[in-house]
Amino acid sequence: MRVGVFICHCGNNIAGTIDVARVAEETRKIPGVVYATTYMYTCSEPGQEEIKEAIKREGLDRVVVAACSPRMHEMTFRRTVEKAGLNRYFFEMANIREHISWVGEDKEFNTRKAIDVVRMAVAKVMQNRPLFSSSFKINKRVLVMGGGVAGMQAALDCADGGLEVVIVEKSQSIGGMMARLDKTFPTIDCSICILGPKMVDVAQHEKIKLYAYSEIDEIKGYVGNYQVKIRKKATYVDWSKCTGCGACMEKCPSKNAYDYFNFGVAPTKAINIPFPQAIPKKAKIDPNYCRQFTKGKCGVCAKICPTKAIDYEMKDEIITEEVGAIIVATGYSLIDMDMLPEYGGGRYPDVISGIQYERLLNASGPTAGHIERPSDHEEPKTIVFVSCAGSRDKSIGIPYCSNFCCMYIAKQAILTKDHISDSQSYVFYMDIRSPGKGYDEFTRRAQEEYGVHYIRGRVSRIYPKGKKLVVRGADTLLGTQVEIEADLVVLATAVISNKDAAYMAEKLHISYDTFGFYVESHPKLRPVETNTSGVFLAGACQGPKDIPASVGQGSAAASKILALFSGETLESDPAVARVNINACVGCLKCVKTCPFGAIKEKELRDGRVVADVIETVCAGCGVCTSTCPCGAIQLQHFTDNQILAEVNALCLI
Amino acid sequence: MSDIAPKELKIVGFLCNWCSYGGADTAGVSRFKQPPDLRIIRVPCSGRIDPLFVVKALLNGADGVLVSGCHPRDCHYSDGNFYARRRLEMLKRLLPFLGIDDKRFHYTWISASEGQRWQQTVTAFVKRIHELGPLNLKEEKQS
Amino acid sequence: MTVEKLKETVLDTLKDVELVMGYQMGFDALHATPLFIRKKEDAERLIWNPLCVHNLTTYLPSLKKSRVGVVVKGCDSRTIIQFLQEGLITRENVTIIGIPCQGIISVRKVLKEIEYEPVEEVSFNSDSMTIKTLKGSKTLKIEDVWPDKCITCKYPTPLIYDYLIGEPVSFDRGVEVSQVIKELEGKSLNERLAYWQKEFDRCIRCYACRNACPLCVCQDSCIAETREPHWISQRLTLNEKFMFHMIHALHLAGRCVECGECARVCPMDIPVNILKKKINLDMKELFGYVPGVNAEDKPPMYTFNVDEVNIKEHGI
């Protein structure tokens, strides 16, 4: 066996705290190693060329690169050795950057650790076996979870690229948060006017199938072949009959239903269509408020409905769709006002959230676009906006910035002046974050042209005084306390992940961070991929982001899938479990523990029963290998012998 | 190497690829400083870890073994760490019966985003192994 | 009386099966040995007494496809239940002839009592045995020469059977934990390590413990002897022996029915069963699981709960 070891300087990233020359020198002493060298940037083109040349020149049959994390460049170098004629699994990476040079301060210790880690990688690579992928057919359909602007964009791009798309939206209509906005910054476009046509496109696209008011019950399978169980929740209205005429909503006697679409700014009817542009424009009954459900009698809507669409007996329906890839665009939530007691959140009716204010501004909102105080419906003259209401606040577990509040506060302040010309707006802010194109100019306009008074400082307390609310805070630029008597206070409540974000992540087998936002495959270079092949991210489910960023991600995720589906087949990962039928005693404990049902029993011609792996179903976790007492089922590339080689290389020296 | 007096102890880490190995990478990217003793072996899933690997490492001369996987419910392979939890707990309870301090073996759950938690875990574990000193199971007589 | 009833039942069983396994006298009066009954005449040699120590169920998995009968004690019956949990035998193919057991003897303990003199004759009374040697005869209370497993026995009457020979018995000495385990737990870590190193150092790697173990399903595929995978070498070092016993113990985790065969057959008198008994105590505490008691149970290492109520996260 002829092992070549390539130790990367990574500029100064590695060579700064590891004596790479000494690592190379010590590496040459390892039995099996015939060549060891260092290189400034091994991942660069000349660096890869050097590997390829050395493979030929030195007759190498195994390669180890000691550089960054294999999560970063394992694929890069596998391709490199493959181009030089080696099987791509005759390659191992020793992580001497993320795990050593970046975390250890002492060069001597780091160097010794690097030598050990290289020795382990050499030991493993000498145990490696050539592995070969097989190809499998893919189902070129796409599931888009979430019908907000990111999901819609992703769905439209996939569909325009010729793929069939299934959208599952948990609420009654697509449109998401953007459909609730009045205008968008920094152009003051009417939000629904630019979103509405897209919603119609989604509804009318022949390649797109929309399941509104539906949820994902179960996801099974793997990239190219997923089976998804979708729960169509009971709406108690037969949507194949409902024309969206709205007669039921007009006559419904239950007038105090919570309006989810309007964030409870005003009540709605128990049977309702959430907003005029809703897609699909169909009515739904809220059984928590409907008298037929709460009191057992009413039936007004059933009587009035011209198409007899009302069905009080309706049950949830489960539908199975088969897809090959999934785009997760499930969006975000906002913190409850109750979490901000110092601002009177949830206690004073005239302290409202930014999204509620958005509905007050909106011409199709509950007040038809008239700004009025929730308490007495009077027009407010003094309005105070509080930014970072929850955001950047470690004490409530939200240390991050909610990304778009600075901008929408500026927008809302501008719109306020447009609506009520004799009004005065104040904005309490920590920093004005406006790094987008045209964004900073926009916040300046709010201050300079619209006379919005920006106060740098945090609000300490809000309390009622007569009909007014006293907002007390610090002006850190002037170094004084300020008190403003406001008619209305708008809190820019923090963006948080959806309540069921973790639950969905578990179904999808993707990672999420401490805050419930989904984790992308690489923060810079793989922003819409996840670590689960075939699952992609778009929009604010990955972290707070504004409309253009969400749309961009939607398109990016779609383009990734169009590339993934550009052929008829995909290559399988050959690092799956394999059974040595001579050693297998047929106890079938592996069948019991396999999380994927990828192992079945097989009877050999001599009548012996052994385990058999279904390669396309095996995901490569290796639970079977650690279950098997006789070592007969081995996860390829992570066999007992490969791991033992690493253990021994480290311990037995 | 043998010509340098070793100040570090031998600690083996078995990390699942998807969460904890990523968490260790995150710690690296964030430059969270850690003691130098730990050597990491990457496995696809904590469910791949046969408790016998831990025993083997200890018998072969490791002074401590650290195992880390995805948090329960977050396993990339859905159930792997549930099996790992049972197996590793079983081992943890057996070790002291054999006369090996179970403080030398720690298993935990660290996600790919928890670089700081990784740093804290490594730092605390290495400190504990240093307090316990070398295990020295490797020295053996040929019989 | 029991033997006559037993013979009758065996002969009855033999009508439906190819083979019935029971006990016969061995090479001397102190040893019984397994009897494989294929013909009517074979049954004449059947015996039943406290010398019938072997766990005959060991043979069942290799006979999975045949119809067989087997004579079992309470402890042996747990093996059958464990086999059923693990799907290693087919219930319909096995006819179980259970015998309530008052405890068997440890040949090793008896030999020690008679100072390893050759045995001429052995006779049993209700709760004692008399052994005649060249140097005279000695009467021992059977419970004084019980093997470890009888002391902690909770199931003297078979838990599963098709025929029961005799009336169910119950005894429970209230001993939950073996004396060896209690003693070890009272020692320091260093003393425990020294204990095991001393015990394992005697191991000659004959693999008798493994071969006698009914639940060592691997048999010829045992990783103690393979290079693929190569867990241990063939060197006779303490660590390799230690590792072998760890493999044996961990592979039996949550499966060992405590039949004690491993310890019984060990020519070096290593208490190999103790590690497994210790793990069983943990299995009971962690998962409320006792191996070989209920055929519907799942061995705890092959299943999980999403929330493990008894496993707490460990701090550092």
PDB file of N, CA and C in Angstrom, chain A residues 598-635:
ATOM      1  N   ALA A 598     -34.624  -0.980   6.242  1.00  0.00           N
ATOM      2  CA  ALA A 598     -33.834  -1.247   5.038  1.00  0.00           C
ATOM      3  C   ALA A 598     -33.248  -2.658   5.012  1.00  0.00           C
ATOM      4  N   ILE A 599     -33.530  -3.451   6.064  1.00  0.00           N
ATOM      5  CA  ILE A 599     -32.965  -4.800   6.098  1.00  0.00           C
ATOM      6  C   ILE A 599     -34.099  -5.814   6.138  1.00  0.00           C
ATOM      7  N   LYS A 600     -33.987  -6.802   5.301  1.00  0.00           N
ATOM      8  CA  LYS A 600     -34.990  -7.877   5.345  1.00  0.00           C
ATOM      9  C   LYS A 600     -34.275  -9.218   5.397  1.00  0.00           C
ATOM     10  N   GLU A 601     -35.019 -10.272   5.682  1.00  0.00           N
ATOM     11  CA  GLU A 601     -34.359 -11.567   5.728  1.00  0.00           C
ATOM     12  C   GLU A 601     -34.403 -12.219   4.367  1.00  0.00           C
ATOM     13  N   LYS A 602     -33.365 -12.995   4.128  1.00  0.00           N
ATOM     14  CA  LYS A 602     -33.253 -13.647   2.821  1.00  0.00           C
ATOM     15  C   LYS A 602     -32.877 -15.095   3.058  1.00  0.00           C
ATOM     16  N   GLU A 603     -33.514 -15.995   2.337  1.00  0.00           N
ATOM     17  CA  GLU A 603     -33.143 -17.400   2.493  1.00  0.00           C
ATOM     18  C   GLU A 603     -32.183 -17.781   1.373  1.00  0.00           C
ATOM     19  N   LEU A 604     -31.045 -18.327   1.769  1.00  0.00           N
ATOM     20  CA  LEU A 604     -30.067 -18.756   0.772  1.00  0.00           C
ATOM     21  C   LEU A 604     -30.491 -20.104   0.210  1.00  0.00           C
ATOM     22  N   ARG A 605     -29.786 -20.507  -0.855  1.00  0.00           N
ATOM     23  CA  ARG A 605     -30.180 -21.761  -1.497  1.00  0.00           C
ATOM     24  C   ARG A 605     -30.004 -22.965  -0.581  1.00  0.00           C
ATOM     25  N   ASP A 606     -29.051 -22.826   0.361  1.00  0.00           N
ATOM     26  CA  ASP A 606     -28.867 -23.952   1.286  1.00  0.00           C
ATOM     27  C   ASP A 606     -29.858 -23.909   2.455  1.00  0.00           C
ATOM     28  N   GLY A 607     -30.795 -22.981   2.388  1.00  0.00           N
ATOM     29  CA  GLY A 607     -31.819 -22.932   3.427  1.00  0.00           C
ATOM     30  C   GLY A 607     -31.455 -22.019   4.582  1.00  0.00           C
ATOM     31  N   ARG A 608     -30.225 -21.545   4.613  1.00  0.00           N
ATOM     32  CA  ARG A 608     -29.830 -20.645   5.686  1.00  0.00           C
ATOM     33  C   ARG A 608     -30.511 -19.296   5.506  1.00  0.00           C
ATOM     34  N   VAL A 609     -30.898 -18.697   6.631  1.00  0.00           N
ATOM     35  CA  VAL A 609     -31.514 -17.372   6.573  1.00  0.00           C
ATOM     36  C   VAL A 609     -30.471 -16.339   6.964  1.00  0.00           C
ATOM     37  N   VAL A 610     -30.346 -15.302   6.168  1.00  0.00           N
ATOM     38  CA  VAL A 610     -29.400 -14.224   6.490  1.00  0.00           C
ATOM     39  C   VAL A 610     -30.092 -12.880   6.300  1.00  0.00           C
ATOM     40  N   ALA A 611     -29.421 -11.833   6.763  1.00  0.00           N
ATOM     41  CA  ALA A 611     -29.941 -10.474   6.579  1.00  0.00           C
ATOM     42  C   ALA A 611     -29.557  -9.977   5.197  1.00  0.00           C
ATOM     43  N   ASP A 612     -30.410  -9.102   4.653  1.00  0.00           N
ATOM     44  CA  ASP A 612     -30.155  -8.574   3.321  1.00  0.00           C
ATOM     45  C   ASP A 612     -30.505  -7.089   3.320  1.00  0.00           C
ATOM     46  N   VAL A 613     -29.588  -6.245   2.829  1.00  0.00           N
ATOM     47  CA  VAL A 613     -29.801  -4.797   2.868  1.00  0.00           C
ATOM     48  C   VAL A 613     -30.407  -4.318   1.554  1.00  0.00           C
ATOM     49  N   ILE A 614     -31.465  -3.520   1.661  1.00  0.00           N
ATOM     50  CA  ILE A 614     -32.020  -2.876   0.472  1.00  0.00           C
ATOM     51  C   ILE A 614     -31.226  -1.571   0.302  1.00  0.00           C
ATOM     52  N   GLU A 615     -30.319  -1.577  -0.658  1.00  0.00           N
ATOM     53  CA  GLU A 615     -29.322  -0.491  -0.726  1.00  0.00           C
ATOM     54  C   GLU A 615     -29.913   0.896  -0.897  1.00  0.00           C
ATOM     55  N   THR A 616     -30.978   0.991  -1.675  1.00  0.00           N
ATOM     56  CA  THR A 616     -31.517   2.329  -1.909  1.00  0.00           C
ATOM     57  C   THR A 616     -32.243   2.874  -0.682  1.00  0.00           C
ATOM     58  N   VAL A 617     -32.655   1.994   0.202  1.00  0.00           N
ATOM     59  CA  VAL A 617     -33.370   2.457   1.390  1.00  0.00           C
ATOM     60  C   VAL A 617     -32.397   2.742   2.534  1.00  0.00           C
ATOM     61  N   CYS A 618     -31.277   2.027   2.561  1.00  0.00           N
ATOM     62  CA  CYS A 618     -30.290   2.217   3.628  1.00  0.00           C
ATOM     63  C   CYS A 618     -29.764   3.637   3.579  1.00  0.00           C
ATOM     64  N   ALA A 619     -29.796   4.297   4.732  1.00  0.00           N
ATOM     65  CA  ALA A 619     -29.345   5.692   4.789  1.00  0.00           C
ATOM     66  C   ALA A 619     -27.912   5.793   5.301  1.00  0.00           C
ATOM     67  N   GLY A 620     -27.373   4.690   5.766  1.00  0.00           N
ATOM     68  CA  GLY A 620     -25.969   4.705   6.169  1.00  0.00           C
ATOM     69  C   GLY A 620     -25.703   5.151   7.589  1.00  0.00           C
ATOM     70  N   CYS A 621     -26.632   4.852   8.516  1.00  0.00           N
ATOM     71  CA  CYS A 621     -26.405   5.290   9.892  1.00  0.00           C
ATOM     72  C   CYS A 621     -25.485   4.352  10.656  1.00  0.00           C
ATOM     73  N   GLY A 622     -25.545   3.049  10.333  1.00  0.00           N
ATOM     74  CA  GLY A 622     -24.665   2.099  11.004  1.00  0.00           C
ATOM     75  C   GLY A 622     -25.213   1.534  12.299  1.00  0.00           C
ATOM     76  N   VAL A 623     -26.478   1.788  12.602  1.00  0.00           N
ATOM     77  CA  VAL A 623     -27.066   1.200  13.810  1.00  0.00           C
ATOM     78  C   VAL A 623     -27.015  -0.327  13.726  1.00  0.00           C
ATOM     79  N   CYS A 624     -27.197  -0.861  12.516  1.00  0.00           N
ATOM     80  CA  CYS A 624     -27.155  -2.311  12.343  1.00  0.00           C
ATOM     81  C   CYS A 624     -25.778  -2.865  12.697  1.00  0.00           C
ATOM     82  N   THR A 625     -24.741  -2.136  12.284  1.00  0.00           N
ATOM     83  CA  THR A 625     -23.383  -2.638  12.504  1.00  0.00           C
ATOM     84  C   THR A 625     -23.075  -2.742  13.990  1.00  0.00           C
ATOM     85  N   SER A 626     -23.543  -1.757  14.742  1.00  0.00           N
ATOM     86  CA  SER A 626     -23.277  -1.834  16.178  1.00  0.00           C
ATOM     87  C   SER A 626     -24.287  -2.743  16.882  1.00  0.00           C
ATOM     88  N   THR A 627     -25.306  -3.194  16.178  1.00  0.00           N
ATOM     89  CA  THR A 627     -26.234  -4.166  16.744  1.00  0.00           C
ATOM     90  C   THR A 627     -25.724  -5.583  16.519  1.00  0.00           C
ATOM     91  N   CYS A 628     -25.158  -5.816  15.343  1.00  0.00           N
ATOM     92  CA  CYS A 628     -24.768  -7.172  14.943  1.00  0.00           C
ATOM     93  C   CYS A 628     -23.675  -7.713  15.854  1.00  0.00           C
ATOM     94  N   PRO A 629     -23.945  -8.839  16.563  1.00  0.00           N
ATOM     95  CA  PRO A 629     -22.912  -9.345  17.465  1.00  0.00           C
ATOM     96  C   PRO A 629     -21.742  -9.989  16.725  1.00  0.00           C
ATOM     97  N   CYS A 630     -21.978 -10.492  15.535  1.00  0.00           N
ATOM     98  CA  CYS A 630     -20.882 -11.203  14.874  1.00  0.00           C
ATOM     99  C   CYS A 630     -20.206 -10.355  13.801  1.00  0.00           C
ATOM    100  N   GLY A 631     -20.522  -9.074  13.761  1.00  0.00           N
ATOM    101  CA  GLY A 631     -19.823  -8.193  12.815  1.00  0.00           C
ATOM    102  C   GLY A 631     -20.069  -8.554  11.370  1.00  0.00           C
ATOM    103  N   ALA A 632     -21.210  -9.193  11.105  1.00  0.00           N
ATOM    104  CA  ALA A 632     -21.457  -9.650   9.739  1.00  0.00           C
ATOM    105  C   ALA A 632     -22.017  -8.545   8.859  1.00  0.00           C
ATOM    106  N   ILE A 633     -22.701  -7.578   9.471  1.00  0.00           N
ATOM    107  CA  ILE A 633     -23.236  -6.474   8.675  1.00  0.00           C
ATOM    108  C   ILE A 633     -22.355  -5.265   8.961  1.00  0.00           C
ATOM    109  N   GLN A 634     -21.734  -4.754   7.928  1.00  0.00           N
ATOM    110  CA  GLN A 634     -20.778  -3.667   8.129  1.00  0.00           C
ATOM    111  C   GLN A 634     -21.190  -2.474   7.291  1.00  0.00           C
ATOM    112  N   LEU A 635     -21.261  -1.319   7.959  1.00  0.00           N
ATOM    113  CA  LEU A 635     -21.519  -0.085   7.226  1.00  0.00           C
ATOM    114  C   LEU A 635     -20.257   0.256   6.454  1.00  0.00           C
TER     115      LEU A 635
END
